[in-house]
Short mmCIF file of C-alpha atoms in Angstrom, two decimals:
data_model
loop_
_atom_site.label_atom_id
_atom_site.label_comp_id
_atom_site.label_asym_id
_atom_site.label_seq_id
_atom_site.Cartn_x
_atom_site.Cartn_y
_atom_site.Cartn_z
CA MET I 658 -55.14 22.43 11.43
CA LYS I 659 -54.12 19.90 8.89
CA ALA I 660 -50.65 19.85 6.86
CA VAL I 661 -50.10 17.58 3.97
CA VAL I 662 -46.31 17.12 3.12
CA VAL I 663 -45.43 15.75 -0.37
CA GLY I 664 -42.18 14.12 -0.27
CA GLY I 665 -41.01 11.55 2.30
CA GLY I 666 -37.02 12.13 2.20
CA PRO I 667 -35.17 13.46 5.19
CA VAL I 668 -36.20 17.02 4.70
CA GLY I 669 -39.89 16.44 4.25
CA LEU I 670 -39.91 14.06 7.43
CA SER I 671 -38.18 16.75 9.18
CA ALA I 672 -40.51 19.27 8.41
CA ALA I 673 -43.36 17.03 9.00
CA PHE I 674 -41.90 16.33 12.66
CA GLY I 675 -41.52 20.08 13.33
CA LEU I 676 -45.04 20.93 12.40
CA ARG I 677 -46.55 18.04 14.52
CA ARG I 678 -44.66 19.58 17.46
CA CYS I 679 -46.33 22.85 16.57
CA GLY I 680 -49.85 21.04 16.88
CA PHE I 681 -50.68 20.30 13.19
CA ASP I 682 -52.27 17.15 12.10
CA VAL I 683 -49.60 16.02 9.58
CA CYS I 684 -49.87 13.40 6.66
CA VAL I 685 -46.70 12.76 4.51
CA TYR I 686 -47.19 11.27 0.84
CA ASP I 687 -44.48 9.89 -1.03
CA CYS I 688 -44.44 7.92 -4.43
CA VAL I 689 -41.94 5.40 -3.12
CA ALA I 690 -43.40 1.69 -3.17
CA ALA I 691 -41.65 0.44 0.13
CA GLU I 692 -42.32 -3.18 -0.74
CA SER I 693 -39.37 -3.59 -3.36
CA ALA I 694 -36.91 -1.82 -0.98
CA LEU I 695 -37.91 -4.08 1.95
CA ASP I 696 -37.71 -7.29 -0.35
CA GLU I 697 -34.29 -6.17 -1.45
CA SER I 698 -33.02 -5.62 2.22
CA GLU I 699 -34.30 -8.89 3.38
CA LEU I 700 -32.54 -10.69 0.62
CA SER I 701 -29.02 -8.70 0.99
CA GLY I 702 -29.20 -8.39 4.81
CA LEU I 703 -28.41 -4.68 4.33
CA PRO I 704 -30.09 -1.64 5.56
CA VAL I 705 -33.42 -0.42 3.81
CA GLU I 706 -32.40 1.88 0.89
CA ALA I 707 -35.53 3.02 -0.56
CA LYS I 708 -35.44 5.93 -3.23
CA PHE I 709 -37.50 8.56 -1.81
CA GLY I 710 -38.06 11.34 -4.14
CA ASP I 711 -35.02 11.85 -6.54
CA ALA I 712 -32.47 10.56 -4.30
CA SER I 713 -30.43 7.55 -4.61
CA GLY I 714 -28.98 6.31 -1.13
CA GLY I 715 -25.30 7.23 -0.62
CA LEU I 716 -23.17 9.55 1.42
CA ILE I 717 -24.51 12.79 3.05
CA THR I 718 -22.76 15.38 4.97
CA ILE I 719 -24.60 17.31 7.62
CA HIS I 720 -22.33 20.55 8.52
CA SER I 721 -23.01 22.43 11.52
CA ASN I 722 -25.61 24.66 10.04
CA GLY I 723 -27.82 21.45 9.57
CA LEU I 724 -27.02 20.07 12.88
CA TYR I 725 -28.29 23.63 14.39
CA ALA I 726 -31.49 23.03 12.44
CA LEU I 727 -31.82 19.54 13.73
CA GLN I 728 -31.31 20.72 17.36
CA SER I 729 -34.02 23.13 16.90
CA LEU I 730 -36.40 20.54 15.32
CA GLY I 731 -35.88 18.17 18.23
CA LEU I 732 -34.14 15.56 15.95
CA HIS I 733 -30.45 16.02 16.70
CA ASP I 734 -30.28 13.20 19.26
CA THR I 735 -32.08 10.91 16.95
CA VAL I 736 -29.73 11.67 14.05
CA ASN I 737 -26.48 11.95 16.18
CA ALA I 738 -27.24 8.39 17.43
CA CYS I 739 -27.07 6.94 13.89
CA PRO I 740 -23.73 5.48 12.63
CA HIS I 741 -21.72 8.30 11.46
CA ILE I 742 -17.94 9.77 11.27
CA ASN I 743 -16.93 13.20 12.30
CA ILE I 744 -15.03 14.65 9.38
CA ARG I 745 -11.50 15.33 10.68
CA HIS I 746 -9.67 15.82 7.24
CA PHE I 747 -10.92 16.13 3.67
CA GLY I 748 -8.82 16.33 0.40
CA TYR I 749 -9.28 17.87 -2.93
CA HIS I 750 -6.98 15.99 -5.43
CA LYS I 751 -6.18 15.63 -9.13
CA ILE I 752 -7.84 12.71 -10.57
CA ASP I 753 -4.82 10.42 -9.96
CA GLY I 754 -4.59 11.51 -6.24
CA SER I 755 -1.78 13.90 -6.73
CA ASP I 756 -1.36 17.52 -5.75
CA PRO I 757 -3.82 17.30 -2.74
CA ILE I 758 -5.40 20.31 -1.04
CA LEU I 759 -6.13 19.01 2.34
CA LEU I 760 -8.48 20.51 4.92
CA ARG I 761 -8.54 19.70 8.45
CA ALA I 762 -11.47 20.26 10.74
CA ARG I 763 -11.02 23.42 12.58
CA LYS I 764 -11.23 23.25 16.38
CA THR I 765 -14.51 24.67 17.37
CA LYS I 766 -16.25 25.93 20.58
CA ARG I 767 -17.86 22.88 22.69
CA SER I 768 -21.32 24.33 22.00
CA ARG I 769 -20.81 24.12 18.21
CA PRO I 770 -21.61 20.92 16.49
CA GLN I 771 -18.93 19.10 14.25
CA HIS I 772 -19.37 18.18 10.57
CA LYS I 773 -20.70 14.75 10.35
CA GLN I 774 -21.02 12.32 7.40
CA PHE I 775 -23.54 9.45 7.07
CA LEU I 776 -25.04 6.86 4.83
CA ARG I 777 -28.42 8.40 3.79
CA SER I 778 -30.22 5.26 4.76
CA ASN I 779 -28.76 5.35 8.32
CA ILE I 780 -30.70 8.71 9.05
CA HIS I 781 -33.66 8.20 6.87
CA ILE I 782 -35.43 5.26 8.81
CA PRO I 783 -34.58 6.80 12.29
CA ILE I 784 -36.36 10.19 11.24
CA LEU I 785 -39.25 8.25 9.82
CA LYS I 786 -39.81 6.29 12.98
CA ALA I 787 -39.46 9.48 15.20
CA CYS I 788 -42.27 11.04 12.79
CA LEU I 789 -44.58 7.96 13.29
CA SER I 790 -43.88 8.21 17.03
CA ALA I 791 -44.99 11.56 17.22
CA GLY I 792 -48.25 10.80 15.34
CA VAL I 793 -47.24 11.63 11.74
CA LYS I 794 -49.31 9.64 9.20
CA ILE I 795 -47.03 8.42 6.23
CA VAL I 796 -48.59 7.10 3.26
CA LEU I 797 -46.49 5.46 0.47
CA ASP I 798 -47.00 4.69 -3.29
CA LYS I 799 -48.72 7.97 -3.84
CA LYS I 800 -47.86 10.00 -6.95
CA LEU I 801 -48.88 13.53 -7.09
CA VAL I 802 -50.57 14.66 -10.21
CA ASN I 803 -52.23 18.09 -9.34
CA VAL I 804 -52.69 20.66 -6.62
CA VAL I 805 -55.74 22.97 -6.33
CA GLN I 806 -56.10 25.36 -3.76
CA ASP I 807 -58.75 28.28 -2.79
CA SER I 808 -59.26 30.59 0.14
CA ASN I 809 -60.41 27.75 2.33
CA GLN I 810 -58.16 24.68 1.65
CA VAL I 811 -55.73 23.00 -0.63
CA LEU I 812 -56.26 19.72 -2.29
CA ALA I 813 -53.74 17.19 -3.37
CA TYR I 814 -54.80 14.85 -6.05
CA PHE I 815 -52.85 11.48 -6.72
CA GLU I 816 -52.42 9.21 -9.80
CA ASP I 817 -54.65 6.38 -8.14
CA ASP I 818 -57.73 8.90 -8.32
CA THR I 819 -57.53 9.64 -4.63
CA PHE I 820 -57.08 12.91 -3.07
CA ASP I 821 -56.63 14.76 0.37
CA THR I 822 -57.54 18.13 1.69
CA ALA I 823 -55.47 20.31 3.95
CA ASP I 824 -54.90 23.88 5.35
CA ILE I 825 -51.47 23.99 4.01
CA LEU I 826 -49.18 21.95 1.87
CA LEU I 827 -45.48 21.35 1.88
CA GLY I 828 -43.68 20.63 -1.34
CA ALA I 829 -40.38 18.73 -0.33
CA ASP I 830 -40.56 16.06 -3.44
CA GLY I 831 -37.08 16.80 -4.82
CA VAL I 832 -35.52 18.76 -7.65
CA ASN I 833 -38.06 17.46 -10.25
CA SER I 834 -40.83 18.55 -7.94
CA ALA I 835 -44.54 17.85 -8.98
CA VAL I 836 -45.65 20.24 -6.47
CA ARG I 837 -43.31 23.12 -7.88
CA SER I 838 -44.82 22.24 -11.41
CA CYS I 839 -48.38 22.81 -10.21
CA ILE I 840 -48.03 25.94 -8.38
CA PHE I 841 -45.40 27.67 -10.67
CA PRO I 842 -46.18 25.97 -13.95
CA ARG I 843 -44.04 28.77 -15.85
CA SER I 844 -40.97 28.41 -13.70
CA LEU I 845 -37.88 27.24 -15.42
CA LYS I 846 -36.96 23.53 -15.23
CA PRO I 847 -33.98 22.06 -13.42
CA VAL I 848 -30.90 21.82 -15.62
CA ALA I 849 -28.91 18.45 -15.79
CA PHE I 850 -25.18 19.24 -15.16
CA TRP I 851 -23.51 15.98 -14.25
CA THR I 852 -24.59 12.23 -14.83
CA GLY I 853 -22.95 9.24 -13.26
CA TYR I 854 -23.33 6.65 -10.49
CA VAL I 855 -23.57 6.43 -6.60
CA GLY I 856 -22.63 3.59 -4.65
CA THR I 857 -21.90 2.16 -0.88
CA PHE I 858 -19.18 -0.31 0.16
CA THR I 859 -18.44 -2.07 3.39
CA ARG I 860 -15.17 -0.72 4.86
CA CYS I 861 -12.16 -2.96 5.55
CA ARG I 862 -13.31 -5.84 3.66
CA GLU I 863 -10.79 -7.83 1.67
CA ILE I 864 -12.00 -9.36 -1.56
CA ASN I 865 -9.25 -10.95 -4.16
CA ASN I 866 -6.39 -9.25 -2.30
CA GLU I 867 -8.09 -5.75 -2.44
CA VAL I 868 -9.12 -4.00 0.87
CA THR I 869 -11.95 -1.40 0.72
CA GLU I 870 -10.50 1.25 2.83
CA LEU I 871 -9.46 5.07 2.30
CA ASP I 872 -6.68 7.16 3.47
CA LEU I 873 -8.89 10.08 4.43
CA ASP I 874 -12.32 10.43 5.76
CA ALA I 875 -13.44 11.85 2.47
CA GLY I 876 -11.85 13.18 -0.65
CA VAL I 877 -12.72 14.55 -4.25
CA TYR I 878 -10.68 13.51 -7.24
CA MET I 879 -11.10 15.98 -10.13
CA ASP I 880 -10.32 16.12 -13.87
CA PRO I 881 -11.70 19.45 -14.93
CA LEU I 882 -10.55 19.29 -18.56
CA ASN I 883 -12.71 16.07 -19.02
CA GLY I 884 -15.42 17.20 -16.80
CA ARG I 885 -15.01 14.34 -14.22
CA TYR I 886 -15.03 14.06 -10.71
CA VAL I 887 -15.14 11.20 -8.07
CA TYR I 888 -16.19 11.61 -4.46
CA CYS I 889 -15.39 8.93 -2.05
CA GLY I 890 -15.68 8.78 1.81
CA ASN I 891 -16.56 6.95 5.05
CA GLY I 892 -20.07 7.15 6.24
CA SER I 893 -19.59 5.02 9.59
CA ASP I 894 -17.22 2.60 11.05
CA ASP I 895 -18.76 -0.05 8.69
CA TYR I 896 -19.67 1.65 5.58
CA GLY I 897 -18.56 4.16 3.10
CA GLY I 898 -20.01 5.52 -0.05
CA TRP I 899 -18.93 7.16 -3.36
CA SER I 900 -20.23 8.93 -6.52
CA VAL I 901 -18.65 9.01 -9.86
CA VAL I 902 -19.88 11.80 -12.14
CA GLN I 903 -18.97 13.30 -15.65
CA ARG I 904 -20.18 16.46 -17.28
CA MET I 905 -23.51 16.06 -19.29
CA THR I 906 -23.19 15.87 -22.86
CA LYS I 907 -25.99 15.45 -25.54
CA ASP I 908 -26.43 11.65 -24.98
CA SER I 909 -24.48 10.86 -21.78
CA ASN I 910 -27.69 10.73 -19.62
CA SER I 911 -29.53 8.43 -22.04
CA LYS I 912 -26.41 6.28 -22.34
CA ALA I 913 -26.05 5.97 -18.64
CA ARG I 914 -29.61 5.04 -18.28
CA ASN I 915 -29.59 2.48 -21.07
CA GLU I 916 -26.63 0.88 -19.55
CA SER I 917 -28.02 0.71 -15.91
CA GLU I 918 -31.17 -0.87 -17.22
CA HIS I 919 -29.63 -3.57 -19.19
CA GLU I 920 -26.92 -4.46 -16.82
CA ASP I 921 -26.92 -6.27 -13.46
CA PRO I 922 -25.25 -4.38 -10.54
CA ARG I 923 -22.11 -6.55 -10.63
CA THR I 924 -21.32 -6.21 -14.19
CA MET I 925 -22.12 -2.32 -13.92
CA LEU I 926 -19.53 -2.28 -11.21
CA LYS I 927 -16.85 -4.06 -13.15
CA ARG I 928 -17.46 -1.73 -16.09
CA LEU I 929 -17.33 1.28 -14.05
CA ALA I 930 -14.15 0.14 -12.14
CA VAL I 931 -12.47 -0.38 -15.69
CA THR I 932 -13.51 3.20 -16.50
CA VAL I 933 -12.17 4.98 -13.48
CA GLU I 934 -9.03 3.03 -13.50
CA GLN I 935 -8.52 4.25 -16.96
CA TRP I 936 -9.02 7.96 -15.69
CA GLY I 937 -6.17 7.19 -13.45
CA LEU I 938 -7.89 7.28 -9.96
CA PRO I 939 -6.01 5.64 -7.08
CA GLU I 940 -6.17 1.97 -6.58
CA SER I 941 -7.77 2.40 -3.10
CA VAL I 942 -10.74 4.33 -4.60
CA VAL I 943 -11.12 2.07 -7.38
CA SER I 944 -11.26 -0.98 -4.99
CA CYS I 945 -14.21 0.61 -3.15
CA ILE I 946 -16.02 1.10 -6.50
CA ARG I 947 -15.37 -2.24 -7.85
CA ASN I 948 -16.38 -3.87 -4.78
CA ALA I 949 -19.42 -1.80 -3.70
CA ASP I 950 -22.49 -3.21 -2.19
CA ARG I 951 -24.95 -1.10 -4.17
CA VAL I 952 -24.85 1.02 -7.35
CA ASN I 953 -27.50 3.27 -8.75
CA SER I 954 -27.32 5.64 -11.79
CA MET I 955 -27.96 9.36 -11.15
CA THR I 956 -28.22 12.91 -12.65
CA LEU I 957 -27.15 16.01 -10.95
CA TYR I 958 -29.24 19.01 -11.47
CA ASP I 959 -29.03 22.66 -10.81
CA LEU I 960 -32.53 24.38 -10.21
CA PRO I 961 -32.67 28.14 -11.48
CA ASP I 962 -33.42 30.54 -8.78
CA LEU I 963 -36.99 31.02 -7.87
CA PRO I 964 -38.43 34.46 -7.13
CA THR I 965 -40.70 33.13 -4.30
CA PHE I 966 -41.04 29.73 -2.49
CA TYR I 967 -44.73 29.88 -1.86
CA SER I 968 -48.00 30.44 -3.33
CA GLN I 969 -51.22 30.92 -1.09
CA ARG I 970 -51.32 27.80 0.99
CA VAL I 971 -48.57 25.81 -0.62
CA VAL I 972 -44.72 26.23 0.27
CA LEU I 973 -41.71 24.56 -1.16
CA LEU I 974 -38.45 23.51 0.85
CA GLY I 975 -35.49 21.53 0.22
CA ASP I 976 -34.55 20.63 -3.36
CA ALA I 977 -37.94 21.39 -4.55
CA ALA I 978 -37.27 25.01 -3.65
CA HIS I 979 -33.54 25.40 -4.49
CA GLY I 980 -32.04 22.22 -5.84
CA MET I 981 -28.29 22.87 -6.12
CA LEU I 982 -25.13 21.06 -7.36
CA PRO I 983 -23.39 19.10 -4.46
CA THR I 984 -20.15 20.99 -4.84
CA ILE I 985 -20.30 22.54 -1.36
CA GLY I 986 -22.14 19.82 0.42
CA GLN I 987 -25.12 22.04 1.28
CA GLY I 988 -28.29 20.52 -0.31
CA LEU I 989 -29.59 18.58 2.67
CA CYS I 990 -28.15 21.14 5.15
CA ALA I 991 -30.07 23.92 3.35
CA GLY I 992 -33.36 21.82 3.40
CA LEU I 993 -32.92 20.99 7.20
CA GLU I 994 -32.78 24.92 7.83
CA ASP I 995 -35.97 25.26 5.75
CA ALA I 996 -37.74 22.91 7.95
CA ALA I 997 -36.45 24.43 11.22
CA VAL I 998 -37.25 28.00 10.05
CA LEU I 999 -40.94 26.82 9.23
CA ALA I 1000 -41.32 25.01 12.45
CA ASP I 1001 -39.86 27.96 14.47
CA LEU I 1002 -42.19 30.48 12.71
CA PHE I 1003 -45.29 28.23 13.32
CA SER I 1004 -44.28 28.08 16.99
CA GLU I 1005 -43.89 31.85 17.13
CA PHE I 1006 -47.28 32.58 15.10
CA THR I 1007 -50.67 30.60 15.22
CA PRO I 1008 -51.22 28.03 12.46
CA ALA I 1009 -54.13 30.41 11.10
CA MET I 1010 -51.25 32.88 10.49
CA TYR I 1011 -49.77 30.81 7.71
CA PRO I 1012 -49.83 33.77 5.35
CA THR I 1013 -47.50 35.59 7.60
CA VAL I 1014 -45.26 32.51 8.38
CA PHE I 1015 -44.81 31.95 4.48
CA SER I 1016 -43.95 35.45 3.91
CA LEU I 1017 -41.34 35.59 6.67
CA TYR I 1018 -39.96 32.30 5.57
CA ASP I 1019 -39.44 33.90 2.03
CA THR I 1020 -37.70 36.94 3.79
CA VAL I 1021 -35.37 34.67 5.75
CA ARG I 1022 -34.58 31.76 3.14
CA LEU I 1023 -34.34 33.47 -0.21
CA PRO I 1024 -31.18 35.41 0.40
CA ARG I 1025 -29.56 32.48 2.03
CA VAL I 1026 -30.21 29.85 -0.36
CA SER I 1027 -29.43 32.28 -3.25
CA ALA I 1028 -26.01 32.70 -1.95
CA LEU I 1029 -25.56 29.10 -1.49
CA CYS I 1030 -26.60 28.19 -5.10
CA LYS I 1031 -24.26 30.96 -6.51
CA ILE I 1032 -21.30 29.51 -4.60
CA SER I 1033 -22.21 26.00 -5.68
CA ARG I 1034 -22.31 27.08 -9.32
CA ASN I 1035 -19.15 28.95 -9.08
CA THR I 1036 -17.55 25.85 -7.64
CA ALA I 1037 -18.78 23.67 -10.15
CA ALA I 1038 -17.39 26.08 -12.72
CA GLN I 1039 -13.90 25.92 -11.12
CA ILE I 1040 -13.88 22.13 -11.41
CA SER I 1041 -15.11 22.01 -15.05
CA LEU I 1042 -12.59 24.31 -16.60
CA ARG I 1043 -12.03 23.01 -20.13
CA GLN I 1044 -8.74 24.70 -20.95
CA PRO I 1045 -5.28 23.63 -19.32
CA ILE I 1046 -4.34 27.02 -18.43
CA LEU I 1047 -7.61 27.86 -16.77
CA ALA I 1048 -7.69 24.47 -15.08
CA LYS I 1049 -4.22 25.29 -13.54
CA PHE I 1050 -5.29 28.78 -12.53
CA GLY I 1051 -8.61 27.37 -11.15
CA ARG I 1052 -6.71 24.81 -8.95
CA LEU I 1053 -4.39 27.72 -7.67
CA LEU I 1054 -7.46 29.75 -6.98
CA MET I 1055 -9.19 26.93 -4.90
CA ARG I 1056 -6.06 26.52 -2.91
CA THR I 1057 -5.71 30.25 -2.04
CA LYS I 1058 -9.45 30.55 -1.54
CA PHE I 1059 -9.25 27.87 1.22
CA VAL I 1060 -6.15 29.31 2.87
CA VAL I 1061 -7.85 32.79 3.12
CA GLU I 1062 -11.12 31.53 4.39
CA ARG I 1063 -9.40 29.47 6.95
CA PHE I 1064 -7.20 32.47 8.02
CA PHE I 1065 -10.26 35.07 8.07
CA GLY I 1066 -12.94 32.48 9.18
CA SER I 1067 -14.98 33.75 6.07
CA GLY I 1068 -15.94 30.29 5.04
CA ASP I 1069 -18.01 30.13 8.35
CA LYS I 1070 -20.76 31.92 6.88
CA VAL I 1071 -21.63 28.49 4.60
CA ALA I 1072 -21.08 25.69 7.07
CA LEU I 1073 -21.15 27.34 10.47
CA TYR I 1074 -24.17 29.52 9.70
CA ASP I 1075 -26.91 29.58 12.48
CA TYR I 1076 -30.28 30.43 10.92
CA ARG I 1077 -31.61 31.39 14.18
CA GLU I 1078 -29.84 34.58 14.41
CA GLU I 1079 -31.46 35.76 11.16
CA LEU I 1080 -34.81 34.40 12.05
CA THR I 1081 -34.77 36.15 15.36
CA LYS I 1082 -33.92 39.46 13.63
CA CYS I 1083 -36.64 38.96 11.04
CA ILE I 1084 -39.21 38.27 13.61
CA ASN I 1085 -38.34 41.19 15.74
CA GLU I 1086 -38.35 43.49 12.87
CA PHE I 1087 -41.86 42.21 11.84
CA LYS I 1088 -43.15 42.78 15.54
CA SER I 1089 -41.60 46.14 15.80
CA PRO I 1090 -41.13 47.69 12.39
CA VAL I 1091 -39.16 50.78 12.35
CA LYS I 1092 -41.31 53.81 11.84
#
């Protein structure tokens, strides 16, 4: 049987790799034009940073739950060999770096993976190469415009008047998913929540008496009254990354887009550094922003919950299914869980039993991602409080929440979740229903 995957980001490629191991002929399509990224990489000497789907290359965190999924997919060693850091300590600060809420990595069992932080480009290309080695076909510069399915096949139509047919189609094309729009045309659109910039920097580089290095592995700097936050962290021994975002206003997205379209990156960085300096951001973080190697504008979305992730022969995964705000660092991890669940189900059932697989996929994934999206929204609300008294209370609540979670281990249900336990239970109940 043949599977088409629309979306060549880490989630789409991981799903393609998993399906290939299950015996599918797999073809991945993405709208990215690789030539421009390769040309830029050759000129700058930096790793390829192609924008697949809606993503702009920056820092990504893979928590234990995502690493469990990579283990099941057979990609853990590939990803673990990529440059990264193990997150040992993380800080939640006020915008000026004061009043830190410091979290240290909990000692875990040897068999339990640690939380890791990467530059997106450092894991993307190795996963892509693993797919090619496994026999996955990857076609770039293909923009999906329509999906048509019947009882025999599903057809994917592209902007260049070409099409492909398959037995099943996976939509992993990001929060602004064309696949989702085709199969669920009446579904609610993603809501723009924050707008800003994302960038990467070379660590320990001295420029004009400034050194690009941080005190912590990663940290968040928040100004809830003005709807601002900055994330900055290390992604390897050589590189780090940051994101600077501000609450959406009526014209903030168009303003940021117009500025980014008419400015060269160095001018953009200088302007951005002046802005965050005026916010009161610590100088060490300002230096990492001012002296960044790359910068891109971005908009962060929240996708309203879907009642189902599939329709006939088409199934959604990753941000296409449940695009969430990055406040709990679970966007990629949840997508990797999706890919692993699909692969495990197809290894348990024959490819021809895709209706059963998709139904069980819904049963396992809907409650999990609904809970994650709720937590991410609640966290976003806590760091976007507009009244001083509520902002102080929100910070106290956050500090108390972390202490309680650490003492009772209740936070484990997010970052240390192992999808395999829920999936095994679901499969057993399906095979041996209670009478």
